[in-house]
Amino acid sequence: MKKPCIGVLGAGAIGQLIVTDLLQTFDGSIVVMGRHLSTMKKKFPASKNLHFRRADVQKTETLAKALRGIDLVIHAVHHEYNEAVMRACLKTKTHYLDLGGLYHYTLKQFAFHARFRRANLVAVLGMGAAPGITNILASYGACEFDRVDHVEIRIGVFDQSVYRKISPLAVSYSLQTLLEECSWPSAVWKNNTMTFVDPMSGRESYKFPAPVGWQKPQYTIHSELATLPKTLHAKNVFFKIAFPDILVENIQILRSVGLLDEKNLKTTMAILKKLPPSIPETFEQYEIIQVIVRGMRHRKKSSVRLEVHVPTLGEMIEKDTAAPASIVAQMVVRGEWITSGVFPPELIVPIELFFQELAHRGMSVRKNGRKIF
Amino acid sequence: MTFDFVVIGATGEQGSIASRDLLEAGYRVLLCGRRPRTIKKFLKNKCARFATVDLRNIAATAKIIRASGSAIVLNCAELTWNCHAMESCLRANAHYLDLGGLHEMTKKQFAFDARFRRKKLTALLGCGSTPGIANVMVAYAVMDFDLVDHIDLGFAWDSNMKTFVLPYSFESIIHELTVPAIVLENGRFEEVQACSLEGMTSFLGVGRQSLYCIVHSEVFTFHRYFVSKGLKSVHYKAGFPLHSYTVIKTLLDLGFASKEPLCLSGSKIIPLDWTSDVLRRIPRSKQYKETEDIWAKIYGTSQGKPKRVEMDCLVKTTPGWGSAGSNVDTGRTAAVMAAMLHRGEITMTGVTAPEECVPSEIFFRELYKRGMRVYKNGKPIHI
């Protein structure tokens, strides 16, 4: 029987980690796709299961050609290309999975539902850490309630890495995504109505469990808000993430002088991309992805705190974005569910199986402080 | 039409301030620059015309100056082009004024002295607020001394609203903050680290502020003119309010002041120029007001006793000139000196600086008319 084939579009930081996870856990062939074949090849160890193809997300014809014969593509390039990749998937009969669409793109992507359904294909939107793990935690928590009043999502990181050199804008994911998150108004679902608040507003001192401790999470635009209010019938939903103070100050300064205005964003990004990266001597980070669900259970007010703890020692914290994509992609190509259409993670991913896979990769799931996976 | 003045860089911030001052005084001004769009409203004045000038082309610039019929050129372009502008003036037989050249450029400009003298032309360097007002104030104070030991000087400013507004040319600020400062120490020029912190001081009308040692032309010219008075040390210090300094420093750290070209969608972009353009467009609230103190402290002896004199020029946002904040003190002061040269109140030929050739009383009176008050030891000078 022909072995399944997963394609990874983009060999950036996250794309590389996804491929690494697949190489360790997937019994099938992996095709890495990007613009520069020779550069891509240098990034990975030689493996008989690993293949490379040239593809440019800006040129749809190269994309459709590259996707041929691939069962599922994990789209790890910037979200502005989500729709283009979905269109190519429809042409080549390829399942689709991405890492998020920063609210606005995600909403547009649901328009593909009927076409994916007709083509008997699955598209999973936002299947990283956040969105991704966050959606599944929220869904797991919501199951315990008769009525969901609040879904509070917070992300906190504790970094004990030793750096030889630290970049003034050190982030654990795409700089473009970070700048967009910090410059677009943030979606907050309040009393069954979507409101948009100032980006990076709502900063609060908040204590995460040890070792992360006190952090200052703030609102940013995120895909979870595009789906959770409807899928969980929640009255209130927000997403907050904590960044280091220096990063927040720098971003606020760029915003205050207009450098993050839409017309300036591309040039600002090009300038910031020239900054030398942080050079770590040792990696030691700890991330907590936390979702608190509050609501009514048996006519009583109740709440549940769910967390995924991500300790990293000698590896990058972004593994929590890469692993969920790899886990769910493998579930799809193994045919572990029979459905088609465009879905957010909370509607399609088998929760317990997913948590077990996270736990295999060193990411524990906790409920009210107690480890459950 | 024959013009009284040619203003080069008239489309820039200081050039347009100087041009407006001269036009409002009734002079005929040829406004030269690259972007006439920015000074459209001046061109409605019947005494104003526009000419495109590229200082890289000395011959063409000289031709425009000659054709203008003007005997005086006020150069408000970036200091990089000062020597080109001086060369153009020499070819066109025109007097020359500029806004300063920091240390290295000023040194180069003094090499033109003999040629300007031979042609009986004046080249007055550093005619803005500082250099400019600061130099005349120091010359005024030095008259009280038998011997001058050391001079500390600089600027400090603040605003009523703590929002960032570009205080003056981004290119100049970045140059000042990144090029090692030159101080005069025991009679010798010494390089010190760019932007090194020199403590906190309280300033007239501004309050307490941190001071940073930066490169400025006064260190060079004071040594030239006051060494005969025994001058041994000069330090130039910039005082930025924290809300402004933090923004500038962050932009510098994040690469927005880089001069290395970037390729973006097929076109080349110099981050410094692009950022400067973005910052210039930051809108100011109507309520936004600035206060600047151009200050100097002169230490020495008089009649055998130690003496210290403090000079300040206080500049506030001027009604009708609100968009320029306290920045009016550079462009308008340059216009004052250009007009004094035109009226024959400045007569020295060759390359010179304000402390040598600008009569202080006439000058202070002109500043006063423009709302800029000069103080000696905290008391206003009555003219």
PDB file of N, CA and C in Angstrom, chain B residues 130-217:
ATOM      1  N   THR B 130      21.557  77.089  17.733  1.00  0.00           N
ATOM      2  CA  THR B 130      22.834  76.638  18.262  1.00  0.00           C
ATOM      3  C   THR B 130      23.429  75.656  17.284  1.00  0.00           C
ATOM      4  N   PRO B 131      24.460  76.031  16.548  1.00  0.00           N
ATOM      5  CA  PRO B 131      25.193  77.291  16.650  1.00  0.00           C
ATOM      6  C   PRO B 131      24.358  78.467  16.124  1.00  0.00           C
ATOM      7  N   GLY B 132      24.656  79.627  16.628  1.00  0.00           N
ATOM      8  CA  GLY B 132      23.962  80.832  16.206  1.00  0.00           C
ATOM      9  C   GLY B 132      23.737  81.703  17.415  1.00  0.00           C
ATOM     10  N   ILE B 133      22.534  81.588  18.021  1.00  0.00           N
ATOM     11  CA  ILE B 133      22.214  82.399  19.208  1.00  0.00           C
ATOM     12  C   ILE B 133      23.265  82.131  20.288  1.00  0.00           C
ATOM     13  N   ALA B 134      23.590  80.834  20.483  1.00  0.00           N
ATOM     14  CA  ALA B 134      24.536  80.454  21.540  1.00  0.00           C
ATOM     15  C   ALA B 134      25.864  81.194  21.371  1.00  0.00           C
ATOM     16  N   ASN B 135      26.341  81.299  20.131  1.00  0.00           N
ATOM     17  CA  ASN B 135      27.642  81.930  19.883  1.00  0.00           C
ATOM     18  C   ASN B 135      27.612  83.420  20.221  1.00  0.00           C
ATOM     19  N   VAL B 136      26.509  84.092  19.836  1.00  0.00           N
ATOM     20  CA  VAL B 136      26.427  85.539  20.093  1.00  0.00           C
ATOM     21  C   VAL B 136      26.301  85.778  21.599  1.00  0.00           C
ATOM     22  N   MET B 137      25.525  84.926  22.281  1.00  0.00           N
ATOM     23  CA  MET B 137      25.376  85.083  23.745  1.00  0.00           C
ATOM     24  C   MET B 137      26.722  84.916  24.434  1.00  0.00           C
ATOM     25  N   VAL B 138      27.497  83.931  24.008  1.00  0.00           N
ATOM     26  CA  VAL B 138      28.800  83.687  24.645  1.00  0.00           C
ATOM     27  C   VAL B 138      29.734  84.870  24.384  1.00  0.00           C
ATOM     28  N   ALA B 139      29.730  85.382  23.148  1.00  0.00           N
ATOM     29  CA  ALA B 139      30.578  86.536  22.829  1.00  0.00           C
ATOM     30  C   ALA B 139      30.195  87.728  23.708  1.00  0.00           C
ATOM     31  N   TYR B 140      28.895  87.906  23.929  1.00  0.00           N
ATOM     32  CA  TYR B 140      28.371  88.994  24.764  1.00  0.00           C
ATOM     33  C   TYR B 140      28.874  88.839  26.200  1.00  0.00           C
ATOM     34  N   ALA B 141      28.842  87.605  26.709  1.00  0.00           N
ATOM     35  CA  ALA B 141      29.259  87.356  28.090  1.00  0.00           C
ATOM     36  C   ALA B 141      30.771  87.451  28.253  1.00  0.00           C
ATOM     37  N   VAL B 142      31.505  87.008  27.253  1.00  0.00           N
ATOM     38  CA  VAL B 142      32.970  86.964  27.338  1.00  0.00           C
ATOM     39  C   VAL B 142      33.554  88.373  27.527  1.00  0.00           C
ATOM     40  N   MET B 143      32.816  89.385  27.072  1.00  0.00           N
ATOM     41  CA  MET B 143      33.286  90.772  27.227  1.00  0.00           C
ATOM     42  C   MET B 143      33.489  91.134  28.703  1.00  0.00           C
ATOM     43  N   ASP B 144      32.773  90.432  29.617  1.00  0.00           N
ATOM     44  CA  ASP B 144      32.870  90.722  31.052  1.00  0.00           C
ATOM     45  C   ASP B 144      34.101  90.086  31.699  1.00  0.00           C
ATOM     46  N   PHE B 145      34.831  89.283  30.952  1.00  0.00           N
ATOM     47  CA  PHE B 145      35.934  88.513  31.536  1.00  0.00           C
ATOM     48  C   PHE B 145      37.292  89.037  31.070  1.00  0.00           C
ATOM     49  N   ASP B 146      38.263  88.937  31.993  1.00  0.00           N
ATOM     50  CA  ASP B 146      39.653  89.170  31.574  1.00  0.00           C
ATOM     51  C   ASP B 146      40.187  87.868  30.992  1.00  0.00           C
ATOM     52  N   LEU B 147      39.853  86.790  31.693  1.00  0.00           N
ATOM     53  CA  LEU B 147      40.275  85.459  31.237  1.00  0.00           C
ATOM     54  C   LEU B 147      39.077  84.513  31.263  1.00  0.00           C
ATOM     55  N   VAL B 148      38.974  83.687  30.236  1.00  0.00           N
ATOM     56  CA  VAL B 148      37.906  82.674  30.220  1.00  0.00           C
ATOM     57  C   VAL B 148      38.564  81.312  30.381  1.00  0.00           C
ATOM     58  N   ASP B 149      38.070  80.547  31.352  1.00  0.00           N
ATOM     59  CA  ASP B 149      38.670  79.237  31.596  1.00  0.00           C
ATOM     60  C   ASP B 149      37.925  78.140  30.827  1.00  0.00           C
ATOM     61  N   HIS B 150      36.630  78.045  31.109  1.00  0.00           N
ATOM     62  CA  HIS B 150      35.880  77.038  30.357  1.00  0.00           C
ATOM     63  C   HIS B 150      34.427  77.447  30.108  1.00  0.00           C
ATOM     64  N   ILE B 151      33.865  76.825  29.081  1.00  0.00           N
ATOM     65  CA  ILE B 151      32.480  77.132  28.688  1.00  0.00           C
ATOM     66  C   ILE B 151      31.720  75.814  28.541  1.00  0.00           C
ATOM     67  N   ASP B 152      30.574  75.753  29.191  1.00  0.00           N
ATOM     68  CA  ASP B 152      29.636  74.644  28.963  1.00  0.00           C
ATOM     69  C   ASP B 152      28.447  75.252  28.246  1.00  0.00           C
ATOM     70  N   LEU B 153      27.952  74.579  27.250  1.00  0.00           N
ATOM     71  CA  LEU B 153      26.776  75.128  26.568  1.00  0.00           C
ATOM     72  C   LEU B 153      25.960  74.014  25.926  1.00  0.00           C
ATOM     73  N   GLY B 154      24.788  74.384  25.472  1.00  0.00           N
ATOM     74  CA  GLY B 154      23.949  73.387  24.806  1.00  0.00           C
ATOM     75  C   GLY B 154      22.513  73.842  24.717  1.00  0.00           C
ATOM     76  N   PHE B 155      21.636  72.858  24.619  1.00  0.00           N
ATOM     77  CA  PHE B 155      20.210  73.176  24.563  1.00  0.00           C
ATOM     78  C   PHE B 155      19.453  72.173  25.411  1.00  0.00           C
ATOM     79  N   ALA B 156      18.277  72.587  25.852  1.00  0.00           N
ATOM     80  CA  ALA B 156      17.377  71.689  26.576  1.00  0.00           C
ATOM     81  C   ALA B 156      15.974  72.123  26.204  1.00  0.00           C
ATOM     82  N   TRP B 157      15.101  71.181  26.030  1.00  0.00           N
ATOM     83  CA  TRP B 157      13.727  71.554  25.655  1.00  0.00           C
ATOM     84  C   TRP B 157      12.744  70.547  26.225  1.00  0.00           C
ATOM     85  N   ASP B 158      11.505  70.960  26.273  1.00  0.00           N
ATOM     86  CA  ASP B 158      10.449  70.040  26.712  1.00  0.00           C
ATOM     87  C   ASP B 158       9.121  70.518  26.113  1.00  0.00           C
ATOM     88  N   SER B 159       8.123  69.687  26.218  1.00  0.00           N
ATOM     89  CA  SER B 159       6.815  70.055  25.665  1.00  0.00           C
ATOM     90  C   SER B 159       5.741  69.831  26.722  1.00  0.00           C
ATOM     91  N   ASN B 160       4.615  70.527  26.562  1.00  0.00           N
ATOM     92  CA  ASN B 160       3.529  70.356  27.540  1.00  0.00           C
ATOM     93  C   ASN B 160       2.874  68.987  27.408  1.00  0.00           C
ATOM     94  N   MET B 161       2.886  68.421  26.174  1.00  0.00           N
ATOM     95  CA  MET B 161       2.309  67.088  25.969  1.00  0.00           C
ATOM     96  C   MET B 161       3.463  66.122  25.721  1.00  0.00           C
ATOM     97  N   LYS B 162       3.410  64.973  26.415  1.00  0.00           N
ATOM     98  CA  LYS B 162       4.562  64.058  26.310  1.00  0.00           C
ATOM     99  C   LYS B 162       4.404  63.095  25.134  1.00  0.00           C
ATOM    100  N   THR B 163       4.117  63.657  23.974  1.00  0.00           N
ATOM    101  CA  THR B 163       4.032  62.822  22.767  1.00  0.00           C
ATOM    102  C   THR B 163       5.212  63.178  21.879  1.00  0.00           C
ATOM    103  N   PHE B 164       5.630  62.203  21.074  1.00  0.00           N
ATOM    104  CA  PHE B 164       6.818  62.440  20.257  1.00  0.00           C
ATOM    105  C   PHE B 164       6.518  63.324  19.063  1.00  0.00           C
ATOM    106  N   VAL B 165       7.327  64.361  18.939  1.00  0.00           N
ATOM    107  CA  VAL B 165       7.309  65.215  17.757  1.00  0.00           C
ATOM    108  C   VAL B 165       8.776  65.385  17.376  1.00  0.00           C
ATOM    109  N   LEU B 166       9.078  65.250  16.105  1.00  0.00           N
ATOM    110  CA  LEU B 166      10.475  65.353  15.686  1.00  0.00           C
ATOM    111  C   LEU B 166      11.013  66.733  16.047  1.00  0.00           C
ATOM    112  N   PRO B 167      12.007  66.811  16.968  1.00  0.00           N
ATOM    113  CA  PRO B 167      12.448  68.127  17.419  1.00  0.00           C
ATOM    114  C   PRO B 167      13.180  68.925  16.352  1.00  0.00           C
ATOM    115  N   TYR B 168      14.031  68.280  15.593  1.00  0.00           N
ATOM    116  CA  TYR B 168      14.667  68.928  14.441  1.00  0.00           C
ATOM    117  C   TYR B 168      15.110  67.820  13.495  1.00  0.00           C
ATOM    118  N   SER B 169      15.870  68.176  12.477  1.00  0.00           N
ATOM    119  CA  SER B 169      16.218  67.196  11.429  1.00  0.00           C
ATOM    120  C   SER B 169      16.654  65.850  12.012  1.00  0.00           C
ATOM    121  N   PHE B 170      15.984  64.790  11.581  1.00  0.00           N
ATOM    122  CA  PHE B 170      16.300  63.442  12.075  1.00  0.00           C
ATOM    123  C   PHE B 170      17.746  63.084  11.709  1.00  0.00           C
ATOM    124  N   GLU B 171      18.151  63.490  10.495  1.00  0.00           N
ATOM    125  CA  GLU B 171      19.513  63.199  10.042  1.00  0.00           C
ATOM    126  C   GLU B 171      20.523  63.834  11.013  1.00  0.00           C
ATOM    127  N   SER B 172      20.268  65.111  11.380  1.00  0.00           N
ATOM    128  CA  SER B 172      21.202  65.806  12.282  1.00  0.00           C
ATOM    129  C   SER B 172      21.216  65.153  13.655  1.00  0.00           C
ATOM    130  N   ILE B 173      20.025  64.809  14.163  1.00  0.00           N
ATOM    131  CA  ILE B 173      19.960  64.199  15.498  1.00  0.00           C
ATOM    132  C   ILE B 173      20.770  62.908  15.501  1.00  0.00           C
ATOM    133  N   ILE B 174      20.558  62.086  14.487  1.00  0.00           N
ATOM    134  CA  ILE B 174      21.246  60.792  14.433  1.00  0.00           C
ATOM    135  C   ILE B 174      22.752  61.004  14.323  1.00  0.00           C
ATOM    136  N   HIS B 175      23.129  61.976  13.509  1.00  0.00           N
ATOM    137  CA  HIS B 175      24.558  62.283  13.375  1.00  0.00           C
ATOM    138  C   HIS B 175      25.136  62.663  14.740  1.00  0.00           C
ATOM    139  N   GLU B 176      24.416  63.555  15.428  1.00  0.00           N
ATOM    140  CA  GLU B 176      24.915  64.026  16.727  1.00  0.00           C
ATOM    141  C   GLU B 176      24.994  62.901  17.760  1.00  0.00           C
ATOM    142  N   LEU B 177      24.031  61.990  17.687  1.00  0.00           N
ATOM    143  CA  LEU B 177      23.988  60.940  18.711  1.00  0.00           C
ATOM    144  C   LEU B 177      24.916  59.765  18.411  1.00  0.00           C
ATOM    145  N   THR B 178      25.415  59.699  17.184  1.00  0.00           N
ATOM    146  CA  THR B 178      26.218  58.515  16.841  1.00  0.00           C
ATOM    147  C   THR B 178      27.690  58.831  16.573  1.00  0.00           C
ATOM    148  N   VAL B 179      27.958  60.081  16.178  1.00  0.00           N
ATOM    149  CA  VAL B 179      29.357  60.436  15.903  1.00  0.00           C
ATOM    150  C   VAL B 179      30.020  60.792  17.244  1.00  0.00           C
ATOM    151  N   PRO B 180      31.230  60.286  17.502  1.00  0.00           N
ATOM    152  CA  PRO B 180      31.877  60.626  18.779  1.00  0.00           C
ATOM    153  C   PRO B 180      31.907  62.143  18.995  1.00  0.00           C
ATOM    154  N   ALA B 181      31.622  62.550  20.222  1.00  0.00           N
ATOM    155  CA  ALA B 181      31.608  63.984  20.533  1.00  0.00           C
ATOM    156  C   ALA B 181      33.048  64.483  20.609  1.00  0.00           C
ATOM    157  N   ILE B 182      33.233  65.760  20.249  1.00  0.00           N
ATOM    158  CA  ILE B 182      34.570  66.337  20.402  1.00  0.00           C
ATOM    159  C   ILE B 182      34.468  67.439  21.443  1.00  0.00           C
ATOM    160  N   VAL B 183      35.303  67.342  22.465  1.00  0.00           N
ATOM    161  CA  VAL B 183      35.314  68.365  23.514  1.00  0.00           C
ATOM    162  C   VAL B 183      36.685  69.039  23.485  1.00  0.00           C
ATOM    163  N   LEU B 184      36.718  70.266  24.014  1.00  0.00           N
ATOM    164  CA  LEU B 184      38.015  70.915  24.201  1.00  0.00           C
ATOM    165  C   LEU B 184      38.375  70.696  25.662  1.00  0.00           C
ATOM    166  N   GLU B 185      39.482  70.060  25.887  1.00  0.00           N
ATOM    167  CA  GLU B 185      39.882  69.713  27.257  1.00  0.00           C
ATOM    168  C   GLU B 185      41.331  70.136  27.434  1.00  0.00           C
ATOM    169  N   ASN B 186      41.569  71.040  28.375  1.00  0.00           N
ATOM    170  CA  ASN B 186      42.928  71.568  28.601  1.00  0.00           C
ATOM    171  C   ASN B 186      43.588  72.045  27.314  1.00  0.00           C
ATOM    172  N   GLY B 187      42.804  72.732  26.508  1.00  0.00           N
ATOM    173  CA  GLY B 187      43.348  73.343  25.295  1.00  0.00           C
ATOM    174  C   GLY B 187      43.488  72.407  24.120  1.00  0.00           C
ATOM    175  N   ARG B 188      43.085  71.134  24.296  1.00  0.00           N
ATOM    176  CA  ARG B 188      43.214  70.183  23.175  1.00  0.00           C
ATOM    177  C   ARG B 188      41.866  69.551  22.850  1.00  0.00           C
ATOM    178  N   PHE B 189      41.647  69.333  21.559  1.00  0.00           N
ATOM    179  CA  PHE B 189      40.413  68.655  21.166  1.00  0.00           C
ATOM    180  C   PHE B 189      40.544  67.170  21.477  1.00  0.00           C
ATOM    181  N   GLU B 190      39.512  66.642  22.121  1.00  0.00           N
ATOM    182  CA  GLU B 190      39.526  65.214  22.465  1.00  0.00           C
ATOM    183  C   GLU B 190      38.207  64.578  22.054  1.00  0.00           C
ATOM    184  N   GLU B 191      38.306  63.347  21.621  1.00  0.00           N
ATOM    185  CA  GLU B 191      37.096  62.606  21.248  1.00  0.00           C
ATOM    186  C   GLU B 191      36.539  61.904  22.469  1.00  0.00           C
ATOM    187  N   VAL B 192      35.255  62.019  22.706  1.00  0.00           N
ATOM    188  CA  VAL B 192      34.627  61.227  23.766  1.00  0.00           C
ATOM    189  C   VAL B 192      33.487  60.432  23.147  1.00  0.00           C
ATOM    190  N   GLN B 193      33.061  59.414  23.847  1.00  0.00           N
ATOM    191  CA  GLN B 193      32.012  58.532  23.325  1.00  0.00           C
ATOM    192  C   GLN B 193      30.757  59.323  22.945  1.00  0.00           C
ATOM    193  N   ALA B 194      30.166  58.967  21.816  1.00  0.00           N
ATOM    194  CA  ALA B 194      28.960  59.655  21.358  1.00  0.00           C
ATOM    195  C   ALA B 194      27.876  59.547  22.410  1.00  0.00           C
ATOM    196  N   CYS B 195      27.245  60.688  22.681  1.00  0.00           N
ATOM    197  CA  CYS B 195      26.052  60.683  23.519  1.00  0.00           C
ATOM    198  C   CYS B 195      26.301  60.187  24.951  1.00  0.00           C
ATOM    199  N   SER B 196      27.493  60.483  25.485  1.00  0.00           N
ATOM    200  CA  SER B 196      27.752  60.043  26.864  1.00  0.00           C
ATOM    201  C   SER B 196      27.001  60.952  27.836  1.00  0.00           C
ATOM    202  N   LEU B 197      26.467  60.340  28.879  1.00  0.00           N
ATOM    203  CA  LEU B 197      25.642  61.076  29.843  1.00  0.00           C
ATOM    204  C   LEU B 197      26.513  62.012  30.677  1.00  0.00           C
ATOM    205  N   GLU B 198      26.068  63.283  30.788  1.00  0.00           N
ATOM    206  CA  GLU B 198      26.862  64.251  31.562  1.00  0.00           C
ATOM    207  C   GLU B 198      26.035  64.808  32.715  1.00  0.00           C
ATOM    208  N   GLY B 199      25.213  63.990  33.326  1.00  0.00           N
ATOM    209  CA  GLY B 199      24.469  64.399  34.511  1.00  0.00           C
ATOM    210  C   GLY B 199      23.160  65.095  34.215  1.00  0.00           C
ATOM    211  N   MET B 200      22.553  65.628  35.284  1.00  0.00           N
ATOM    212  CA  MET B 200      21.262  66.314  35.156  1.00  0.00           C
ATOM    213  C   MET B 200      21.393  67.750  35.618  1.00  0.00           C
ATOM    214  N   THR B 201      20.690  68.651  34.969  1.00  0.00           N
ATOM    215  CA  THR B 201      20.711  70.060  35.379  1.00  0.00           C
ATOM    216  C   THR B 201      19.309  70.631  35.207  1.00  0.00           C
ATOM    217  N   SER B 202      19.030  71.673  35.987  1.00  0.00           N
ATOM    218  CA  SER B 202      17.752  72.353  35.861  1.00  0.00           C
ATOM    219  C   SER B 202      17.901  73.537  34.913  1.00  0.00           C
ATOM    220  N   PHE B 203      16.938  73.700  34.020  1.00  0.00           N
ATOM    221  CA  PHE B 203      17.029  74.765  33.021  1.00  0.00           C
ATOM    222  C   PHE B 203      15.859  75.737  33.116  1.00  0.00           C
ATOM    223  N   LEU B 204      16.174  76.986  32.779  1.00  0.00           N
ATOM    224  CA  LEU B 204      15.179  78.056  32.773  1.00  0.00           C
ATOM    225  C   LEU B 204      13.995  77.668  31.878  1.00  0.00           C
ATOM    226  N   GLY B 205      12.816  77.625  32.458  1.00  0.00           N
ATOM    227  CA  GLY B 205      11.601  77.369  31.677  1.00  0.00           C
ATOM    228  C   GLY B 205      11.405  75.931  31.243  1.00  0.00           C
ATOM    229  N   VAL B 206      12.387  75.077  31.492  1.00  0.00           N
ATOM    230  CA  VAL B 206      12.311  73.695  31.008  1.00  0.00           C
ATOM    231  C   VAL B 206      12.269  72.699  32.166  1.00  0.00           C
ATOM    232  N   GLY B 207      13.010  73.012  33.211  1.00  0.00           N
ATOM    233  CA  GLY B 207      13.078  72.093  34.355  1.00  0.00           C
ATOM    234  C   GLY B 207      14.292  71.181  34.257  1.00  0.00           C
ATOM    235  N   ARG B 208      14.265  70.136  35.071  1.00  0.00           N
ATOM    236  CA  ARG B 208      15.428  69.245  35.162  1.00  0.00           C
ATOM    237  C   ARG B 208      15.513  68.308  33.966  1.00  0.00           C
ATOM    238  N   GLN B 209      16.713  68.146  33.473  1.00  0.00           N
ATOM    239  CA  GLN B 209      16.880  67.256  32.332  1.00  0.00           C
ATOM    240  C   GLN B 209      18.260  66.595  32.308  1.00  0.00           C
ATOM    241  N   SER B 210      18.291  65.383  31.752  1.00  0.00           N
ATOM    242  CA  SER B 210      19.580  64.700  31.574  1.00  0.00           C
ATOM    243  C   SER B 210      20.305  65.342  30.400  1.00  0.00           C
ATOM    244  N   LEU B 211      21.621  65.383  30.497  1.00  0.00           N
ATOM    245  CA  LEU B 211      22.411  65.995  29.428  1.00  0.00           C
ATOM    246  C   LEU B 211      23.341  64.977  28.800  1.00  0.00           C
ATOM    247  N   TYR B 212      23.450  65.041  27.482  1.00  0.00           N
ATOM    248  CA  TYR B 212      24.313  64.112  26.760  1.00  0.00           C
ATOM    249  C   TYR B 212      25.341  64.913  25.963  1.00  0.00           C
ATOM    250  N   CYS B 213      26.581  64.481  26.059  1.00  0.00           N
ATOM    251  CA  CYS B 213      27.650  65.185  25.359  1.00  0.00           C
ATOM    252  C   CYS B 213      27.573  64.832  23.869  1.00  0.00           C
ATOM    253  N   ILE B 214      27.441  65.831  23.024  1.00  0.00           N
ATOM    254  CA  ILE B 214      27.347  65.556  21.580  1.00  0.00           C
ATOM    255  C   ILE B 214      28.318  66.451  20.812  1.00  0.00           C
ATOM    256  N   VAL B 215      28.547  66.093  19.562  1.00  0.00           N
ATOM    257  CA  VAL B 215      29.447  66.874  18.715  1.00  0.00           C
ATOM    258  C   VAL B 215      28.700  68.117  18.226  1.00  0.00           C
ATOM    259  N   HIS B 216      29.373  69.286  18.262  1.00  0.00           N
ATOM    260  CA  HIS B 216      28.767  70.535  17.784  1.00  0.00           C
ATOM    261  C   HIS B 216      29.874  71.483  17.374  1.00  0.00           C
ATOM    262  N   SER B 217      29.533  72.401  16.476  1.00  0.00           N
ATOM    263  CA  SER B 217      30.575  73.259  15.910  1.00  0.00           C
ATOM    264  C   SER B 217      31.110  74.308  16.881  1.00  0.00           C
TER     265      SER B 217
END
